[in-house]
Coordinates of C-alpha atoms and ligand atoms in Angstrom, one line a residue:
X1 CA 116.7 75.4 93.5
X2 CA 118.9 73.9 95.7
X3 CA 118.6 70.0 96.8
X4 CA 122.2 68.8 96.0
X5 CA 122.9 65.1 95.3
X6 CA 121.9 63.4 92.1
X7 CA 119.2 63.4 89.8
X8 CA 117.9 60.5 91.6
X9 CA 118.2 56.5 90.9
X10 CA 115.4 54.3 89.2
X11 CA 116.5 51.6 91.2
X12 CA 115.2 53.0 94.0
X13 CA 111.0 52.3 94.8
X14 CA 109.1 55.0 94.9
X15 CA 105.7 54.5 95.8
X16 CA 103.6 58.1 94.4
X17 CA 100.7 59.4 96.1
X18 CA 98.6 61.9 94.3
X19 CA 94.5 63.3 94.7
X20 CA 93.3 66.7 95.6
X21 CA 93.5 68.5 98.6
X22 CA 92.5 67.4 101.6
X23 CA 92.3 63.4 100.3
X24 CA 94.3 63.1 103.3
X25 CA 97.6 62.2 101.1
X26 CA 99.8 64.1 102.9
X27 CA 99.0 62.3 106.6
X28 CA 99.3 59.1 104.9
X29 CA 102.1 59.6 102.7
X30 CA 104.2 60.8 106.2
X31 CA 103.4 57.6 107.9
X32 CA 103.7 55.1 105.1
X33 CA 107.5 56.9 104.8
X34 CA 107.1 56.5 108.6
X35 CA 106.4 53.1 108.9
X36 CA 108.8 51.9 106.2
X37 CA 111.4 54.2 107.0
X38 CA 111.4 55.8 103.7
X39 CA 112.2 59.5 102.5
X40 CA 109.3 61.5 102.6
X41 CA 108.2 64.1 99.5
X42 CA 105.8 66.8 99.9
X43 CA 105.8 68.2 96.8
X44 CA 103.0 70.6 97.5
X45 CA 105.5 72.4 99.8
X46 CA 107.3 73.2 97.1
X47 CA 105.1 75.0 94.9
X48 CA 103.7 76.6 98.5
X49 CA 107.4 77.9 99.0
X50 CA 107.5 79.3 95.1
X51 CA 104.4 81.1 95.6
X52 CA 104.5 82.1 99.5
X53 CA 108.4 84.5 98.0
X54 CA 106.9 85.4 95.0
X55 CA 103.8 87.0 97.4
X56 CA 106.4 88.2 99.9
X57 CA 108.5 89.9 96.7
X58 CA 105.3 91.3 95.2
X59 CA 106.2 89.2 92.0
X60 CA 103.6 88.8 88.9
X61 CA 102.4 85.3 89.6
X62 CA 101.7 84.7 86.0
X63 CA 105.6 85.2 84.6
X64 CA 106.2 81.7 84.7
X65 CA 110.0 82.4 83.4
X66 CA 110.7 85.3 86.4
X67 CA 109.0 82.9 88.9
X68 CA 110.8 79.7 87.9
X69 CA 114.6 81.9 88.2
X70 CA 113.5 82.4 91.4
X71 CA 112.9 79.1 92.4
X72 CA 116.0 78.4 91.1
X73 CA 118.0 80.3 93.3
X74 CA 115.7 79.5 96.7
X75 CA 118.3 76.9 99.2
X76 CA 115.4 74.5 101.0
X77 CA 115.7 72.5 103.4
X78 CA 113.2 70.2 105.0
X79 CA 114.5 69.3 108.7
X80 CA 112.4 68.2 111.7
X81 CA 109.3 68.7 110.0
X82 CA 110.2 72.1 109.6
X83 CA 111.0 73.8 106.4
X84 CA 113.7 76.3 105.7
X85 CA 114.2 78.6 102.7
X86 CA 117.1 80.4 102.7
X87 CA 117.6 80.2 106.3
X88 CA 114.0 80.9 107.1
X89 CA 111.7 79.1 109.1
X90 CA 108.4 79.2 106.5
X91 CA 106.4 76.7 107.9
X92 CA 103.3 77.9 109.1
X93 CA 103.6 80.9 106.2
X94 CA 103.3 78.2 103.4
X95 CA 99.7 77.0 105.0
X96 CA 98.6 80.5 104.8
X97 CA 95.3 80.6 102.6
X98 CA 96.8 83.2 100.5
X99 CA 99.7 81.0 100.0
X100 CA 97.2 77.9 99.0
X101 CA 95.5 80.1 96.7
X102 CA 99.0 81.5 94.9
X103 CA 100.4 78.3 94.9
X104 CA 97.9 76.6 92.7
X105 CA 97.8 79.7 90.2
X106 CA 101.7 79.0 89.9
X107 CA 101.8 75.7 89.9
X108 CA 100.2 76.1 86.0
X109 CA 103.2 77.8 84.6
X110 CA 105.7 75.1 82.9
X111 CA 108.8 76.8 83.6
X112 CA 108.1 76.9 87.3
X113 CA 107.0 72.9 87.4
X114 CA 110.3 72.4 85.2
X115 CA 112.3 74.0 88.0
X116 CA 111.6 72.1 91.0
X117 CA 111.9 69.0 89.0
X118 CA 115.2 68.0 89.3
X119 CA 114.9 68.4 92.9
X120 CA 111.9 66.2 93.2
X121 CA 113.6 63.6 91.6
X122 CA 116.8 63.7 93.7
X123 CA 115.1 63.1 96.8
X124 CA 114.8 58.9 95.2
X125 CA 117.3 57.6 97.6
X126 CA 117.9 54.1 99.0
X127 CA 115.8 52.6 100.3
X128 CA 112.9 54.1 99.0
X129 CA 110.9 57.6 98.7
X130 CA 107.5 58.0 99.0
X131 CA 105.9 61.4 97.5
X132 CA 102.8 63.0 97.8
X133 CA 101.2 65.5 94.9
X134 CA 99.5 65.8 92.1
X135 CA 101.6 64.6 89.3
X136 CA 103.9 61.9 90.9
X137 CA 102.5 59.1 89.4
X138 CA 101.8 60.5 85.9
X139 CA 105.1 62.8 86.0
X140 CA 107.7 63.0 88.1
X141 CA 108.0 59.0 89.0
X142 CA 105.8 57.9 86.1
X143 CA 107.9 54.9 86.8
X144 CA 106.7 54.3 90.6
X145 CA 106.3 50.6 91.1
X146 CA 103.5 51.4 93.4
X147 CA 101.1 54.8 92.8
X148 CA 98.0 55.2 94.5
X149 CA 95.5 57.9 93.8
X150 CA 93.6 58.9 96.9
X151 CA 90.4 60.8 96.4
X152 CA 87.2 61.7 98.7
X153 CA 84.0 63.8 98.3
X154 CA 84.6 67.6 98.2
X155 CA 82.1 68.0 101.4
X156 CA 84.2 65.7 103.2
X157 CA 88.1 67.2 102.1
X158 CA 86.4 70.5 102.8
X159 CA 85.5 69.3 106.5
X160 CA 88.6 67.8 107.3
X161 CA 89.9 71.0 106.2
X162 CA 88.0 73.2 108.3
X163 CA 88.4 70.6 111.8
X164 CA 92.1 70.7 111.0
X165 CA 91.9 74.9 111.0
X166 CA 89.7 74.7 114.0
X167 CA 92.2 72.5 115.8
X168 CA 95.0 74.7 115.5
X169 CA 93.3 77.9 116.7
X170 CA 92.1 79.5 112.9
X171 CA 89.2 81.6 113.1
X172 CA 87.4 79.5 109.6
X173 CA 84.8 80.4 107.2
X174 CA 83.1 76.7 106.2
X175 CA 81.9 78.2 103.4
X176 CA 85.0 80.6 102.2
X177 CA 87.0 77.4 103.0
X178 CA 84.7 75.0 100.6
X179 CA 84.5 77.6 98.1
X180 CA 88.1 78.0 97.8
X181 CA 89.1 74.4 97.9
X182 CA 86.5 73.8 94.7
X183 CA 88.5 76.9 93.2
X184 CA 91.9 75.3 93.8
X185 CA 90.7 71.9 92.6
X186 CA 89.4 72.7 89.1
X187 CA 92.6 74.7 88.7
X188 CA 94.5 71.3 89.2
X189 CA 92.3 69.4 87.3
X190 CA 92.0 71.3 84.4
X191 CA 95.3 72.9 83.3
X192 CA 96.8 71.6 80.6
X193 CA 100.3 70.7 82.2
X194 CA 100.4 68.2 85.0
X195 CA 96.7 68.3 85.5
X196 CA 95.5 66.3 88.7
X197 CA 94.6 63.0 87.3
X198 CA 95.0 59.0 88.1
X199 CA 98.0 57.4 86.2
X200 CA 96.4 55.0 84.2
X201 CA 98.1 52.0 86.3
X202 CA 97.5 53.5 89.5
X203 CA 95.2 52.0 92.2
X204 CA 92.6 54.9 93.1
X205 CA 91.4 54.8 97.1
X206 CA 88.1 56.6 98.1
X207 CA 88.5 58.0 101.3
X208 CA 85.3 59.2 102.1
X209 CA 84.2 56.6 104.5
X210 CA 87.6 55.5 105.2
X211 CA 89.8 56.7 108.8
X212 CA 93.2 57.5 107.9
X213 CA 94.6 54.1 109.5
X214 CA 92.8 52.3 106.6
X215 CA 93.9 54.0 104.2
X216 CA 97.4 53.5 105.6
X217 CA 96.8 49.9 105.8
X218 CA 95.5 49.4 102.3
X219 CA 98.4 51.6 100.8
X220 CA 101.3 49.2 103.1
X221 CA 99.7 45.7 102.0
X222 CA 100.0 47.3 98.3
X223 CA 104.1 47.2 99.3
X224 CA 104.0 44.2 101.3
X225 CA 102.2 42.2 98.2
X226 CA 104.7 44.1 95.6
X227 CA 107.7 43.5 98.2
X228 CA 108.7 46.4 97.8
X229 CA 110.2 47.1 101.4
Ligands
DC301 O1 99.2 69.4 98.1 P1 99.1 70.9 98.4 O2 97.7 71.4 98.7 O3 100.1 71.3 99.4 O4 99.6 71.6 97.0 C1 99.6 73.0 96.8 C2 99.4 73.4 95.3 O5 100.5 72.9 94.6 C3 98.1 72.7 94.7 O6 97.1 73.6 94.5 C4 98.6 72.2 93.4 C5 100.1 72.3 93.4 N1 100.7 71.0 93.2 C6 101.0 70.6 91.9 O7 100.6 71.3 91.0 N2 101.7 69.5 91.7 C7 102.1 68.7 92.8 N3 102.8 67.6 92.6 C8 101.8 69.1 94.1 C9 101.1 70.3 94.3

């Protein structure tokens, strides 16, 4: 997998975001990076791009070793919000439902989380990254001086979900969409590598009741009070 540059500095603050889909982690994470003017890691993408070629190529999503050559040899590129693999604009493919479902079923095999790790940790540049996921606090940046784990009641991740669907157009199922999401979850949860869980030392948000621009406010006096920016 192709990301160039090096293998990322521990100089550099990283400040890890990680809770299950539809937290809300991604919207923050893009405008704490945003508002700090920070690199931005959506490590989700990632495993969505693994799994939305090994669909396209028909491959076994359980050979972990065939999958994680693969990913090897993918060249991404994350530009204007859009994202690129090999020249491809795969976007909107990698939100696909299919692609959610794939992507947590290879997201399980080690070899495939052991390929797209160096490239994670590249993207720690000056002056600062900030990465959303599952593992980023307990893995990939175990030694983020700032990781937050955002959580909120399935009900609620499984609305925002569905308004988020809705607003773009999708003809949704509510309760295909909540049945899938609680499929996806205890899959991340319970695997045995990288499950979905808080880093000991990391501050844990409900979002339930909270509007995005809390949560954003929260997660920025975290930096402000660690100077981290
Ligand atoms: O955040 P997301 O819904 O885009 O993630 C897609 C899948 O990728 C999710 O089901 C679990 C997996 N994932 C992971 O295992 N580790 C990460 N750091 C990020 C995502």
């Amino acid at each position: 997998m192709n990301g160039g540059g090096e293998n990322g500095r521990a100089d550099v603050p990283v400040v890890a975001i990680d809770g299950p889909s539809g937290s809300g982690k991604g919207t923050v994470a893009a405008l704490v990076a945003e508002r700090l003017g920070w690199a931005l890691l959506d490590s989700g993408a990632l495993y969505r791009i693994v799994a939305a070629v090994a669909l396209e190529r028909n491959m076994d999503l359980t050979d972990g070793a065939a999958l994680a050559a693969m990913a090897a040899g993918l060249e991404i590129r994350f530009e204007d919000e859009r994202v690129r693999v090999d020249g491809r604009d795969l976007t909107e493919t990698i939100r696909t439902e299919p692609v959610s479902r794939a992507s947590s079923q290879v997201a399980v095999l080690i070899p495939v989380r052991e390929a797209i790790l160096d490239l994670q940790r590249s993207m720690r540049q000056p002056p600062g990254l900030v990465a959303d996921g599952r593992d980023m606090g307990t893995v990939v940046f175990a030694d983020a001086p700032l990781k937050i784990f955002l959580d909120a009641s399935t009900r609620v991740r499984a609305e925002r979900r569905y308004n988020q669907l809705k607003n773009k157009g999708l003809d949704v199922n509510f309760r295909a969409l909540l049945a899938n999401l609680e499929e996806r979850d205890a899959r991340d949860r319970d695997r045995a590598v990288s499950p979905l869980v808080p880093a000991p030392d990391a501050l844990i948000i409900d979002s339930t009741d909270l509007t995005i621009e809390e949560v954003l406010e929260k997660v920025l006096s975290e930096v402000e009070s660690r100077q981290l920016n």
